[in-house]
Tab-separated table of C-alpha atoms and ligand atoms in Angstrom:
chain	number	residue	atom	x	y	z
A	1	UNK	CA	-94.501	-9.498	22.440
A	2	UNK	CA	-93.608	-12.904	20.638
A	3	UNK	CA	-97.479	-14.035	21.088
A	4	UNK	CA	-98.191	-11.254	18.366
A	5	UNK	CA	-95.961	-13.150	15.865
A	6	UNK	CA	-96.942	-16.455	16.587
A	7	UNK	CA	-99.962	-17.071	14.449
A	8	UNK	CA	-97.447	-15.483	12.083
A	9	UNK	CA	-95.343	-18.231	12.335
A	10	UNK	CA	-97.049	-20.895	12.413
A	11	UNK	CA	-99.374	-19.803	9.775
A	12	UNK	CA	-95.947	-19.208	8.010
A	13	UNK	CA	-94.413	-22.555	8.380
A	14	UNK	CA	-97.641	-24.395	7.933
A	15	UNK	CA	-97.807	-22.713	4.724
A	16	UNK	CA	-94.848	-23.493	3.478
A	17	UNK	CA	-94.403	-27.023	4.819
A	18	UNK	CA	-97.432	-27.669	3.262
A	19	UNK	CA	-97.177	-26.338	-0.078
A	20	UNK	CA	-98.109	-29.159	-2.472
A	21	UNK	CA	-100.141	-31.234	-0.332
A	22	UNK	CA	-103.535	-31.719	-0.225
A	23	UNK	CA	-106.035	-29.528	0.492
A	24	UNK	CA	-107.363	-31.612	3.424
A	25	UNK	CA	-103.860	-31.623	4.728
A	26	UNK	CA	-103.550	-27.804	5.247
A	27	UNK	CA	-107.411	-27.705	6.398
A	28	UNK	CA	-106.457	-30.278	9.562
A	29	UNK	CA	-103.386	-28.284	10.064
A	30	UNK	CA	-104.598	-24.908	10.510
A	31	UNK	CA	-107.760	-26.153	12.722
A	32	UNK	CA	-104.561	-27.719	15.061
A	33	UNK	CA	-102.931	-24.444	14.787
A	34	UNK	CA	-105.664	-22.720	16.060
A	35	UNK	CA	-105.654	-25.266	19.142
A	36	UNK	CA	-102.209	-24.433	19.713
A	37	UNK	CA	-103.204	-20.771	19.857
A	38	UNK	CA	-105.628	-21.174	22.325
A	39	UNK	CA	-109.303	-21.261	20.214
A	40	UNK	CA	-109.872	-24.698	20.791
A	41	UNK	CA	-111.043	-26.943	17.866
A	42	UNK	CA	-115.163	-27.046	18.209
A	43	UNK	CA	-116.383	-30.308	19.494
A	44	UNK	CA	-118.509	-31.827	16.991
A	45	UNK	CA	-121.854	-32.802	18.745
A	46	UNK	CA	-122.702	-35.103	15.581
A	47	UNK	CA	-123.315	-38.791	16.504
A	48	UNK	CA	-120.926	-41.510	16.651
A	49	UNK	CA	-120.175	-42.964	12.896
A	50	UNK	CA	-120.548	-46.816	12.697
A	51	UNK	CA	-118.049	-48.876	10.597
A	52	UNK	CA	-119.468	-48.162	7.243
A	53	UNK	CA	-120.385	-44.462	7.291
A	54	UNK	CA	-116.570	-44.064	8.999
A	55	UNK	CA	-115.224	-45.767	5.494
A	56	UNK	CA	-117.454	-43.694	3.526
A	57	UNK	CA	-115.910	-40.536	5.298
A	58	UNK	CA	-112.332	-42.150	4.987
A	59	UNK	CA	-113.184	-41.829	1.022
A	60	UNK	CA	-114.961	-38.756	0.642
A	61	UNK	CA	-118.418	-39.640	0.927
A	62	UNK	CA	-121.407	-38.107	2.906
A	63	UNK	CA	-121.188	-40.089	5.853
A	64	UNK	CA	-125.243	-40.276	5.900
A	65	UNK	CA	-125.156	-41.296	2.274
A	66	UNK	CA	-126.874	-44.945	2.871
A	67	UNK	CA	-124.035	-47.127	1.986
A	68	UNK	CA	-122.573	-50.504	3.632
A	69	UNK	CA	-118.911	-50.996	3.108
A	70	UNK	CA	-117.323	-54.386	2.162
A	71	UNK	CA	-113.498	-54.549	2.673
A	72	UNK	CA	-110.367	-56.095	1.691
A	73	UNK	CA	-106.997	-56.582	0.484
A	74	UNK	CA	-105.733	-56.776	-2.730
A	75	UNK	CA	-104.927	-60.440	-3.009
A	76	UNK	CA	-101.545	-61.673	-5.055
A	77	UNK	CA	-101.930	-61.663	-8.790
A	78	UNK	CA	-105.195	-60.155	-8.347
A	79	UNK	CA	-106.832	-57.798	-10.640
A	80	UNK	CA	-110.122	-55.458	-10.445
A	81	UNK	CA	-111.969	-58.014	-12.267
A	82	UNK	CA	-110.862	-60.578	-9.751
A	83	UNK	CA	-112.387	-58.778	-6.817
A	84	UNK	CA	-115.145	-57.304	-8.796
A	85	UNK	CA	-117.030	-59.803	-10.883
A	86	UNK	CA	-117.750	-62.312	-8.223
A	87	UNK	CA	-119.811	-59.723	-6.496
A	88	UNK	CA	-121.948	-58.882	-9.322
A	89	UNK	CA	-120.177	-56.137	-11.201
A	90	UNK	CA	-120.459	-56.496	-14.914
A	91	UNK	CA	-118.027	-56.777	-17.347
A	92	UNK	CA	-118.679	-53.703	-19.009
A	93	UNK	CA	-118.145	-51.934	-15.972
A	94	UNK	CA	-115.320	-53.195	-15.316
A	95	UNK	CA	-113.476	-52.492	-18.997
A	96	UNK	CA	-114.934	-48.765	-18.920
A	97	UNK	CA	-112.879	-48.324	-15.546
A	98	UNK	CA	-109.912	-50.055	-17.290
A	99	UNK	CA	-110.586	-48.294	-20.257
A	100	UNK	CA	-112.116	-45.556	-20.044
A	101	UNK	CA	-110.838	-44.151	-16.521
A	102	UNK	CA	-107.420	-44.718	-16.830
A	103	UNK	CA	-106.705	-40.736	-16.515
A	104	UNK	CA	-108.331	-41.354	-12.926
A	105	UNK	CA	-106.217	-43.928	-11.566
A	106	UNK	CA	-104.586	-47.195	-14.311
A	107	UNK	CA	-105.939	-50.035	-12.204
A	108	UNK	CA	-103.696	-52.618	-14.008
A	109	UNK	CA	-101.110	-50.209	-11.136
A	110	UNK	CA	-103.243	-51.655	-8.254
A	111	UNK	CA	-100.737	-53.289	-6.164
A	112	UNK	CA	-101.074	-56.768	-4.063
A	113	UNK	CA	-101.582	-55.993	-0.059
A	114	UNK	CA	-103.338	-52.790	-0.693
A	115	UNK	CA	-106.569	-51.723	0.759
A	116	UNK	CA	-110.296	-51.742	-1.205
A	117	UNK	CA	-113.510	-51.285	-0.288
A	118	UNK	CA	-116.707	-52.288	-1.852
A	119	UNK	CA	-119.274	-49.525	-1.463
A	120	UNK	CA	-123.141	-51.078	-1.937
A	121	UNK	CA	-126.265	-48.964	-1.522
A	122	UNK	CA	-128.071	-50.031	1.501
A	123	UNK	CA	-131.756	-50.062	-0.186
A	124	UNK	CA	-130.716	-52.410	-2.985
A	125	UNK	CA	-127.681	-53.853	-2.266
A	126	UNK	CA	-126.261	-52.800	-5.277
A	127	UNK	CA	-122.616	-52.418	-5.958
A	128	UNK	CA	-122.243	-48.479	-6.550
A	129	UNK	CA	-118.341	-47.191	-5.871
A	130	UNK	CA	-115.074	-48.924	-5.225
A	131	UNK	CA	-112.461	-47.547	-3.207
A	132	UNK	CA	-109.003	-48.204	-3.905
A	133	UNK	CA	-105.970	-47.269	-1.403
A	134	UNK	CA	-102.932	-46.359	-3.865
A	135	UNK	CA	-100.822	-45.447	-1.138
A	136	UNK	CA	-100.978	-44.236	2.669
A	137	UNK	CA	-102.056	-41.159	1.491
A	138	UNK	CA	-103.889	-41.071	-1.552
A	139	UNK	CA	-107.100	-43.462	-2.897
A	140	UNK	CA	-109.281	-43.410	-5.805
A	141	UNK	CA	-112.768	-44.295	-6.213
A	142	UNK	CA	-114.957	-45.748	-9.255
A	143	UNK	CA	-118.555	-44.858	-9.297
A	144	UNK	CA	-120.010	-48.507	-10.380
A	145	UNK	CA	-123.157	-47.071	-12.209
A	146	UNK	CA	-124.354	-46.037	-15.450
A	147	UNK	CA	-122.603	-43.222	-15.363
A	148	UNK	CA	-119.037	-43.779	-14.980
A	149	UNK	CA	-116.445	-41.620	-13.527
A	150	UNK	CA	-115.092	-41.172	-9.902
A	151	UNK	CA	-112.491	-39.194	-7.512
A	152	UNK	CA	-109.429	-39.154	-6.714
A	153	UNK	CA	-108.353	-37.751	-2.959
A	154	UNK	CA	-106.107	-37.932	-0.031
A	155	UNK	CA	-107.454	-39.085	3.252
A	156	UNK	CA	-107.775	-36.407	6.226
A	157	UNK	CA	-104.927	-36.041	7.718
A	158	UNK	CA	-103.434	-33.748	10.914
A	159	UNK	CA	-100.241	-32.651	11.259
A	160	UNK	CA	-98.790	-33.274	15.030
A	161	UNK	CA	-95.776	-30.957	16.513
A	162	UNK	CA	-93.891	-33.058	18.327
A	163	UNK	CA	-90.629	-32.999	20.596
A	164	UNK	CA	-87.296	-35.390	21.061
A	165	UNK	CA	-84.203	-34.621	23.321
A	166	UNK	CA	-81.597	-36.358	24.308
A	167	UNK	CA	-77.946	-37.546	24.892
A	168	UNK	CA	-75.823	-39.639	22.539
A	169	UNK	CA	-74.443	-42.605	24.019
A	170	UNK	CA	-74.045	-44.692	20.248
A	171	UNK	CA	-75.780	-43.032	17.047
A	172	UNK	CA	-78.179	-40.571	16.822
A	173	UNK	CA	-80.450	-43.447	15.648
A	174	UNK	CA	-80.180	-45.324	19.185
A	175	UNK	CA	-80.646	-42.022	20.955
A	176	UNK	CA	-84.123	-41.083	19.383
A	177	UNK	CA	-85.036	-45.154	19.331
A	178	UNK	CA	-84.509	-45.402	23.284
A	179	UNK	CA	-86.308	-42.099	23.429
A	180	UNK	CA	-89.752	-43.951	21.606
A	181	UNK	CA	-89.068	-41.363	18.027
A	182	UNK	CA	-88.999	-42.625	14.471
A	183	UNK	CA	-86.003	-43.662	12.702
A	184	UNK	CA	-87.203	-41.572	9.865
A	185	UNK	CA	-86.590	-38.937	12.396
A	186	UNK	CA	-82.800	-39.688	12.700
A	187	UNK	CA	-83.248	-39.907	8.746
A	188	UNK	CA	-83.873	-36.327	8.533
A	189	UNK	CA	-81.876	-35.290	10.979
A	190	UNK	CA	-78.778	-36.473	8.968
A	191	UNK	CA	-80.225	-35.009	5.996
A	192	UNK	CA	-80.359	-30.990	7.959
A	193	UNK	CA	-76.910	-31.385	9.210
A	194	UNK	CA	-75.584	-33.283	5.785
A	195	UNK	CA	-72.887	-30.300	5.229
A	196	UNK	CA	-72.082	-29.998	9.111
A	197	UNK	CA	-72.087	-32.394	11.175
A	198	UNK	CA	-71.078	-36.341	9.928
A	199	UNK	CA	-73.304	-38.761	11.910
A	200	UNK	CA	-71.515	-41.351	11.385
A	201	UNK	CA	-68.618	-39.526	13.715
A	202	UNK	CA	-70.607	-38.305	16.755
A	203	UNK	CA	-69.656	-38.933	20.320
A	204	UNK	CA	-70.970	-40.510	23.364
A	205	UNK	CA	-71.599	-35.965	24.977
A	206	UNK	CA	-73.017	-35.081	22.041
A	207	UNK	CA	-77.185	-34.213	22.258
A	208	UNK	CA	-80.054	-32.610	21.019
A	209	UNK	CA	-83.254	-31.252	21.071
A	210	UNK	CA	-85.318	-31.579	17.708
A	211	UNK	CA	-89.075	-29.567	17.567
A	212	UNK	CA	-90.155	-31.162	14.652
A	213	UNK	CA	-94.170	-32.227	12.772
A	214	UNK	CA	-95.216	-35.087	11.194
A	215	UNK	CA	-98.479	-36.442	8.995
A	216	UNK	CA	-100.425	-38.652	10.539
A	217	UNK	CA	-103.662	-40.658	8.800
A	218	UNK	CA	-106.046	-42.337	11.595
A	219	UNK	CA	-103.119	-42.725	13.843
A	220	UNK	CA	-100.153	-43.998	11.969
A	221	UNK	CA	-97.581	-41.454	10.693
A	222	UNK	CA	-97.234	-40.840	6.946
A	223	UNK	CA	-94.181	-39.635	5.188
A	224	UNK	CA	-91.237	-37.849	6.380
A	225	UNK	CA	-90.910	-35.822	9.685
A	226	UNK	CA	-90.310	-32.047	8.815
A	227	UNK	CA	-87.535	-30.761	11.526
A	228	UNK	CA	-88.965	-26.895	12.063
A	229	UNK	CA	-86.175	-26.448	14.421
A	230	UNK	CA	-83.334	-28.704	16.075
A	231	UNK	CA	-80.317	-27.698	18.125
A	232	UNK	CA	-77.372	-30.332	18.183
A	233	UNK	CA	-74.616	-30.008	20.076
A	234	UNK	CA	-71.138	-31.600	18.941
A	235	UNK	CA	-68.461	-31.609	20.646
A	236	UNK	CA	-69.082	-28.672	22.631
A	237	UNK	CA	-70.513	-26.109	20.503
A	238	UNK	CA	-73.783	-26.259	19.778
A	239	UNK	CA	-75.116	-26.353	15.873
A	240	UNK	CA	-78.748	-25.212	15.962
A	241	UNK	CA	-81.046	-25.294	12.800
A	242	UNK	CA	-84.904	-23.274	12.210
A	243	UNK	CA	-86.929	-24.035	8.901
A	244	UNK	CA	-87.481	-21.147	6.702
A	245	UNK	CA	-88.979	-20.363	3.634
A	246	UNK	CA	-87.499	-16.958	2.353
A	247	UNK	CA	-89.569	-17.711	-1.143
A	248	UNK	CA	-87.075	-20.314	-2.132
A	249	UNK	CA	-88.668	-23.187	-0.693
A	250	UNK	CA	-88.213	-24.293	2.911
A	251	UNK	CA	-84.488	-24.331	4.495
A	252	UNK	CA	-82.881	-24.927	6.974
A	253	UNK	CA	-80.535	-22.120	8.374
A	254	UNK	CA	-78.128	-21.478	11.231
A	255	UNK	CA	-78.484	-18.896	14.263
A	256	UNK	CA	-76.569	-16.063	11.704
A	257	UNK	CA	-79.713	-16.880	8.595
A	258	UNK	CA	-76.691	-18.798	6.751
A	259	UNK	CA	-78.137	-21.622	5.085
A	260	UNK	CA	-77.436	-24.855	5.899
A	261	UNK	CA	-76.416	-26.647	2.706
A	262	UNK	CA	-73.193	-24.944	2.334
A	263	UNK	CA	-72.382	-25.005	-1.697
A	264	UNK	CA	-69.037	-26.993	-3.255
A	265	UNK	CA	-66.739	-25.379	-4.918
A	266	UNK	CA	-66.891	-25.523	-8.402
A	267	UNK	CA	-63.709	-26.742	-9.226
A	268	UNK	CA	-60.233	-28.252	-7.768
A	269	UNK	CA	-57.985	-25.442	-8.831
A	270	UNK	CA	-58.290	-22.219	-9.548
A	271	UNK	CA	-57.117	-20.470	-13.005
A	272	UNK	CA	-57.216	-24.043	-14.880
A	273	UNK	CA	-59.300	-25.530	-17.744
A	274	UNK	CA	-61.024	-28.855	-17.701
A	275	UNK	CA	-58.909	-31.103	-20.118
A	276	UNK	CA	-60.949	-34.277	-19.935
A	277	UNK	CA	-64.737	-34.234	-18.545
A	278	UNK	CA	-66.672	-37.396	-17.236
A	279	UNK	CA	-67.233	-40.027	-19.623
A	280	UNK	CA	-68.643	-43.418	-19.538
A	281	UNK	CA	-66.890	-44.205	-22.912
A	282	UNK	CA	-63.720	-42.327	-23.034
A	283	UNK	CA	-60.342	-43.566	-25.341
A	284	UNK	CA	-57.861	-43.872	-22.710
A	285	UNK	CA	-54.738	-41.482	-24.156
A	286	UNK	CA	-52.615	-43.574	-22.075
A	287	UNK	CA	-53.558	-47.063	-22.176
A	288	UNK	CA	-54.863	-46.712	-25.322
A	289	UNK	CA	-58.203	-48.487	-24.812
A	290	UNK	CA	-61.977	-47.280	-24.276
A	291	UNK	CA	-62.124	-46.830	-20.400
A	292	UNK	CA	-64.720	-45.154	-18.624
A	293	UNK	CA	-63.707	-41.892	-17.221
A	294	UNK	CA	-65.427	-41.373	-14.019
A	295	UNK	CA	-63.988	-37.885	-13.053
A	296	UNK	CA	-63.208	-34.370	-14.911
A	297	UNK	CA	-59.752	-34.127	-15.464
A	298	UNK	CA	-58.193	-30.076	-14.503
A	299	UNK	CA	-55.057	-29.075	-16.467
A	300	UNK	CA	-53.139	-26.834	-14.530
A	301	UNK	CA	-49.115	-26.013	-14.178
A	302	UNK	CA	-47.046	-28.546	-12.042
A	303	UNK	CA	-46.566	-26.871	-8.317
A	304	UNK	CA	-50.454	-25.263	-8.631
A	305	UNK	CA	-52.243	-25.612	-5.301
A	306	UNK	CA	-55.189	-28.050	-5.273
A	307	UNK	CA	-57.872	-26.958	-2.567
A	308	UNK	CA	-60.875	-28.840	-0.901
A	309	UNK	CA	-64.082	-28.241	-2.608
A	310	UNK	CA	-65.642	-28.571	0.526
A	311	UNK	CA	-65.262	-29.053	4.728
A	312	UNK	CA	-64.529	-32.764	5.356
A	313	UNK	CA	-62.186	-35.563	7.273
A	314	UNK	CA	-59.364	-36.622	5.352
A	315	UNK	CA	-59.958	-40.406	4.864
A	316	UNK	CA	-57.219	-41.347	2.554
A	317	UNK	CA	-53.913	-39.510	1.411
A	318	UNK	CA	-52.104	-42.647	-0.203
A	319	UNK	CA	-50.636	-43.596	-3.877
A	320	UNK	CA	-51.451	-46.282	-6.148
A	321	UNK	CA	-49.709	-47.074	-9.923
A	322	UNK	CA	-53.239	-45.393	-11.594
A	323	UNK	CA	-53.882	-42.623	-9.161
A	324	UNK	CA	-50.570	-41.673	-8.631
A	325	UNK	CA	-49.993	-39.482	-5.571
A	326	UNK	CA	-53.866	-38.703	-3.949
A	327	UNK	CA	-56.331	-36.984	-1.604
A	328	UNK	CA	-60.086	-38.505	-0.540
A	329	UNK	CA	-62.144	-36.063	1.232
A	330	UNK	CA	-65.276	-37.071	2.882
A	331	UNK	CA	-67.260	-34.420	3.013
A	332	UNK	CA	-70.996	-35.971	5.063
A	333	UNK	CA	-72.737	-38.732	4.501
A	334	UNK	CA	-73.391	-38.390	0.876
A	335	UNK	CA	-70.491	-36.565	-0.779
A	336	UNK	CA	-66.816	-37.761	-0.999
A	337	UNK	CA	-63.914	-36.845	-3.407
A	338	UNK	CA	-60.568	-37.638	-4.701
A	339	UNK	CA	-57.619	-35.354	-6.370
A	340	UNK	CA	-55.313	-37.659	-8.332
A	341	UNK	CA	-51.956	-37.168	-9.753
A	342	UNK	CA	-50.659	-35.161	-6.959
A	343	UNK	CA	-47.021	-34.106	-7.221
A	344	UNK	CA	-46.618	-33.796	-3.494
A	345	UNK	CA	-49.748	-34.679	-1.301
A	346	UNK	CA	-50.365	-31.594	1.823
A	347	UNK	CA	-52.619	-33.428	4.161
A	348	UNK	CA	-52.931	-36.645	6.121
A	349	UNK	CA	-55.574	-39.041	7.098
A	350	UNK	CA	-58.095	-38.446	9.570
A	351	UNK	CA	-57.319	-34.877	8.913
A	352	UNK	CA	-59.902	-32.669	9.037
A	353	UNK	CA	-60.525	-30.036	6.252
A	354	UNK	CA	-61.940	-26.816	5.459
A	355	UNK	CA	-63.156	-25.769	2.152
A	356	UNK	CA	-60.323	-23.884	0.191
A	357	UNK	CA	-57.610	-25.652	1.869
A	358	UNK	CA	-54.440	-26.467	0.137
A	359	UNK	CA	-54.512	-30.446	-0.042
A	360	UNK	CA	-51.638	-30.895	-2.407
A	361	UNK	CA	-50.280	-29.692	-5.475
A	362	UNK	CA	-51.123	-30.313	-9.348
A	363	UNK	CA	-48.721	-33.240	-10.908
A	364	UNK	CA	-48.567	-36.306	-13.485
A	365	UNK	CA	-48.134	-38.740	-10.644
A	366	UNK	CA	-49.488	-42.090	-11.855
A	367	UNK	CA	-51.458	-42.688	-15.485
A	368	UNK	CA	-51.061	-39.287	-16.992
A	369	UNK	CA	-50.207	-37.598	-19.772
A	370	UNK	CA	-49.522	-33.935	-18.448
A	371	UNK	CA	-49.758	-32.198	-15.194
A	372	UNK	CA	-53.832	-32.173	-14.318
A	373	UNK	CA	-56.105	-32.843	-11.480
A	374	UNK	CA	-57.954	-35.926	-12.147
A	375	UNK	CA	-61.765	-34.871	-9.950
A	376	UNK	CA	-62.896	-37.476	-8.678
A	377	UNK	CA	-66.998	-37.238	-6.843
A	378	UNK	CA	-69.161	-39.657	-5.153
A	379	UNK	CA	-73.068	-38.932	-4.110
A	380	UNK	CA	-74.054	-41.916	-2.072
A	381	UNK	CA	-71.342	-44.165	-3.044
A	382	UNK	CA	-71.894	-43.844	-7.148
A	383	UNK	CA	-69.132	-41.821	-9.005
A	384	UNK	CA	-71.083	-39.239	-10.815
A	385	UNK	CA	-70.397	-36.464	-12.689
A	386	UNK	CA	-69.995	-33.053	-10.566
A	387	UNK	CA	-70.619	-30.647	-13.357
A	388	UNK	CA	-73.855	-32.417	-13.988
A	389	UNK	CA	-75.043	-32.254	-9.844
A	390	UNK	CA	-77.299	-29.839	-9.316
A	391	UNK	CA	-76.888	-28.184	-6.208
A	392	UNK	CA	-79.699	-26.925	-4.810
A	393	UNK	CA	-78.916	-23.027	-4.013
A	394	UNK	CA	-78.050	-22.245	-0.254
A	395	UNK	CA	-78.533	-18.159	-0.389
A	396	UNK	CA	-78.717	-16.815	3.236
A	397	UNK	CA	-81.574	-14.960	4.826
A	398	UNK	CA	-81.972	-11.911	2.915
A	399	UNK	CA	-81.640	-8.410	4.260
A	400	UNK	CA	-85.690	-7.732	3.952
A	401	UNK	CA	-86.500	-11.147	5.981
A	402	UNK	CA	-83.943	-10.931	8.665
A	403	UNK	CA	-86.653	-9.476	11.859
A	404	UNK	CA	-89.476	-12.014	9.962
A	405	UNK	CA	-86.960	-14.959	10.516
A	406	UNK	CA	-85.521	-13.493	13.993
A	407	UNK	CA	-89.577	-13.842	14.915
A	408	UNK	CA	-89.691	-16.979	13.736
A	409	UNK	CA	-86.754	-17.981	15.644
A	410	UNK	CA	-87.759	-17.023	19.187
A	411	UNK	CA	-90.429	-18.796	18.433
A	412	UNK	CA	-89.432	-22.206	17.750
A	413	UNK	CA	-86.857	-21.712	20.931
A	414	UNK	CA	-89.833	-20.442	23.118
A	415	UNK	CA	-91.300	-23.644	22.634
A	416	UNK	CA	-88.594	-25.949	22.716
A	417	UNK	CA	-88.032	-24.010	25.931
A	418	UNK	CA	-91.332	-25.081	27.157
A	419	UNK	CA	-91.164	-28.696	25.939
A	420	UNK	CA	-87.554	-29.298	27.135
A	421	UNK	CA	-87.371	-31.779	30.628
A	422	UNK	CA	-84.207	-29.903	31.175
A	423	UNK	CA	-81.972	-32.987	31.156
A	424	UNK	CA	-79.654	-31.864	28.023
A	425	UNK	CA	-77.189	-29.156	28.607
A	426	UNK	CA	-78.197	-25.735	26.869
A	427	UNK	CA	-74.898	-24.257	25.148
A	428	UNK	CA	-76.027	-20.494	24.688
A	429	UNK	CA	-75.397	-19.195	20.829
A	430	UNK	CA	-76.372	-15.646	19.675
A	431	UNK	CA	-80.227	-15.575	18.229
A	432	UNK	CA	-80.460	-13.639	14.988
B	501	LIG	ZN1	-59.106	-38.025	-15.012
């Protein structure tokens, strides 16, 4: 039954992953899908390629076009002309690809330690294309004749599924390091589980098992692994995650089709107005000086109940002459904030939170004028202003996707089913 919905799936997530990638990306993909669903990639019978046609094939060329490749790297302080006019490119040439193909690639952007190659027909010897590596994934290359122009490409590239389990002894990052995986992998990881689970917190029980694909480019991996489905287990109850793209982009939702990213509330307490907003440059009404305000102040009766705008551990519920009376709330890895001027503070630290909990109540504790809320928000450490955030939407699977993302779900646990050695404890949850 599944097996009907797998090239579904696959052909689903592929899709979606690899929306705005390159053409030769989703071609390599979809020849390994069709491996993994049993029509084995064709051998090629074609000869071996020696060193210089497997260049030329790197960069987009015939691999029988008759050229011989001379490589290198691009040396400190060294420009095109550097690397070009000693082996007999002319000067023209080389100001019409300054010049004239800057739309193609600007090669006063070619970077020191990067990769060129020095294409030269085999007949004559003449120089006829350079190849330029911009990044792991992407090159240009200048025809050398007459005639100008060039390409711009990526280089072939497959897409691997691949599979990490395991138990946490330290971090996350140890656990998938021991287990031979990429710290990038850990990376993202964090980044699925931002809003649930705070990596920085887990314990020596906790473990995993992460399905997950990565880009790889003549055997290194390129860019970020994409986590298609992960199950984590903290402190006993198991958090699982499957990729899905509902038409919003890809997400990442739980074994109900909730998303995720779990939103903030917009504000600190309800039925208030924002007295003060976030300001760089703002006349302090107090001190009577220009002072940056690095919050958004909420005016609200004295005694008015000020909630969490989101889950999160307590980490400080203290006073100081400014702040008056206050809460800090961090909330994962990248969020944190603070509620100032407190008339009576309703939590402790190393408390943990749920959104809309009553952390205190609305005063003029400290530097303030009136009874407010002074909002205080941190994204990765910077104070920044939450009204100006955008937070990306976290809508749930819709009503018309729900058996499309129930497939896609048995899916991704059939396999990690299959991959699993069976050393990590399965914690049953309900499948959608
Ligand atoms: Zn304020």
């Amino acid at each position: 039954m599944r097996s009907i919905h797998l090239p579904w799936a696959i052909g689903l997530v592929l899709f979606t992953l690899l929306t705005g990638c390159t053409g030769d990306v989703k071609e390599s993909a979809s020849i390994q899908a069709q491996g993994r669903l049993g029509f084995a990639p064709l051998e090629d019978d074609k000869p071996e390629l020696d060193a210089h046609q497997q260049q030329a094939q790197r960069f987009g060329f015939n691999p029988s076009a008759n050229l011989k490749v001379e490589s290198g790297e691009v040396g400190k302080g060294q420009s095109l002309s550097h690397i070009l006019s000693p082996r007999g490119v002319s000067t023209q040439t080389l100001h019409h690809i300054a010049t004239e193909e800057r739309e193609l690639f600007d090669v006063r952007r070619m970077r020191a330690g990067k990769e060129w190659h020095l294409f030269r027909s085999a007949d004559d010897d003449l120089p006829k294309h350079f190849a330029y590596a911009i990044s792991d994934r992407e090159y240009v290359v200048f025809n050398l004749g007459d005639q100008g122009g060039g390409w711009a490409g990526a280089f072939p590239s497959e897409t691997r599924r691949e599979y990490a389990e395991g138990a946490i002894e330290g971090s996350l990052y140890l656990a998938l390091e021991r287990a031979g995986h990429s710290p990038n992998l850990a990376l993202a990881m964090s980044q699925v589980y931002a809003w649930t689970i705070d990596f920085s917190r887990i314990q020596a029980g906790d473990n995993f098992r992460i399905l997950y694909e990565r880009d790889w480019i003549d055997d290194n991996p390129v860019g970020m692994p994409r986590i298609l489905a992960a199950e984590f287990v903290h402190r006993g109850r198991n958090f699982p995650a499957f990729l899905f793209d509902q038409g919003e982009g890809p997400d990442h939702f739980d074994e109900t089709g909730a998303s995720l990213r779990k939103a903030f509330l917009k504000a600190p307490v309800e039925f208030s107005r924002i007295s003060s907003r976030f300001n760089k440059k703002r006349f302090h009404p107090v001190l009577k000086k220009v002072k940056a305000h690095l919050g958004t102040d909420y005016a609200a009766p004295h005694g008015t109940p000020i909630i969490a705008v989101g889950d999160g551990i307590v980490t400080k519920a203290s006073y100081t002459k400014g702040n008056g009376k206050y809460v800090k709330i961090r909330h994962n890895g990248t969020y944190t904030t603070q509620y100032l001027h407190m008339s009576r503070r309703n939590v402790k630290e190393g408390q943990a939170v749920r959104q809309g909990d009553v952390i205190g109540y609305v005063g003029s504790t400290g530097l303030a004028t009136g009874p407010h809320v002074c909002f205080r928000f941190w994204k990765n450490d910077q104070q920044v202003d939450h009204l100006r955030e955008e937070f990306p939407p976290s809508t749930p699977i819709k009503e018309e996707e729900k058996a499309r993302y129930a497939d896609a779900v048995a899916t991704w646990l059939n396999e990690m089913a299959q991959r699993s050695s069976g050393s990590t404890p399965q914690l049953a949850f309900d499948t959608p």
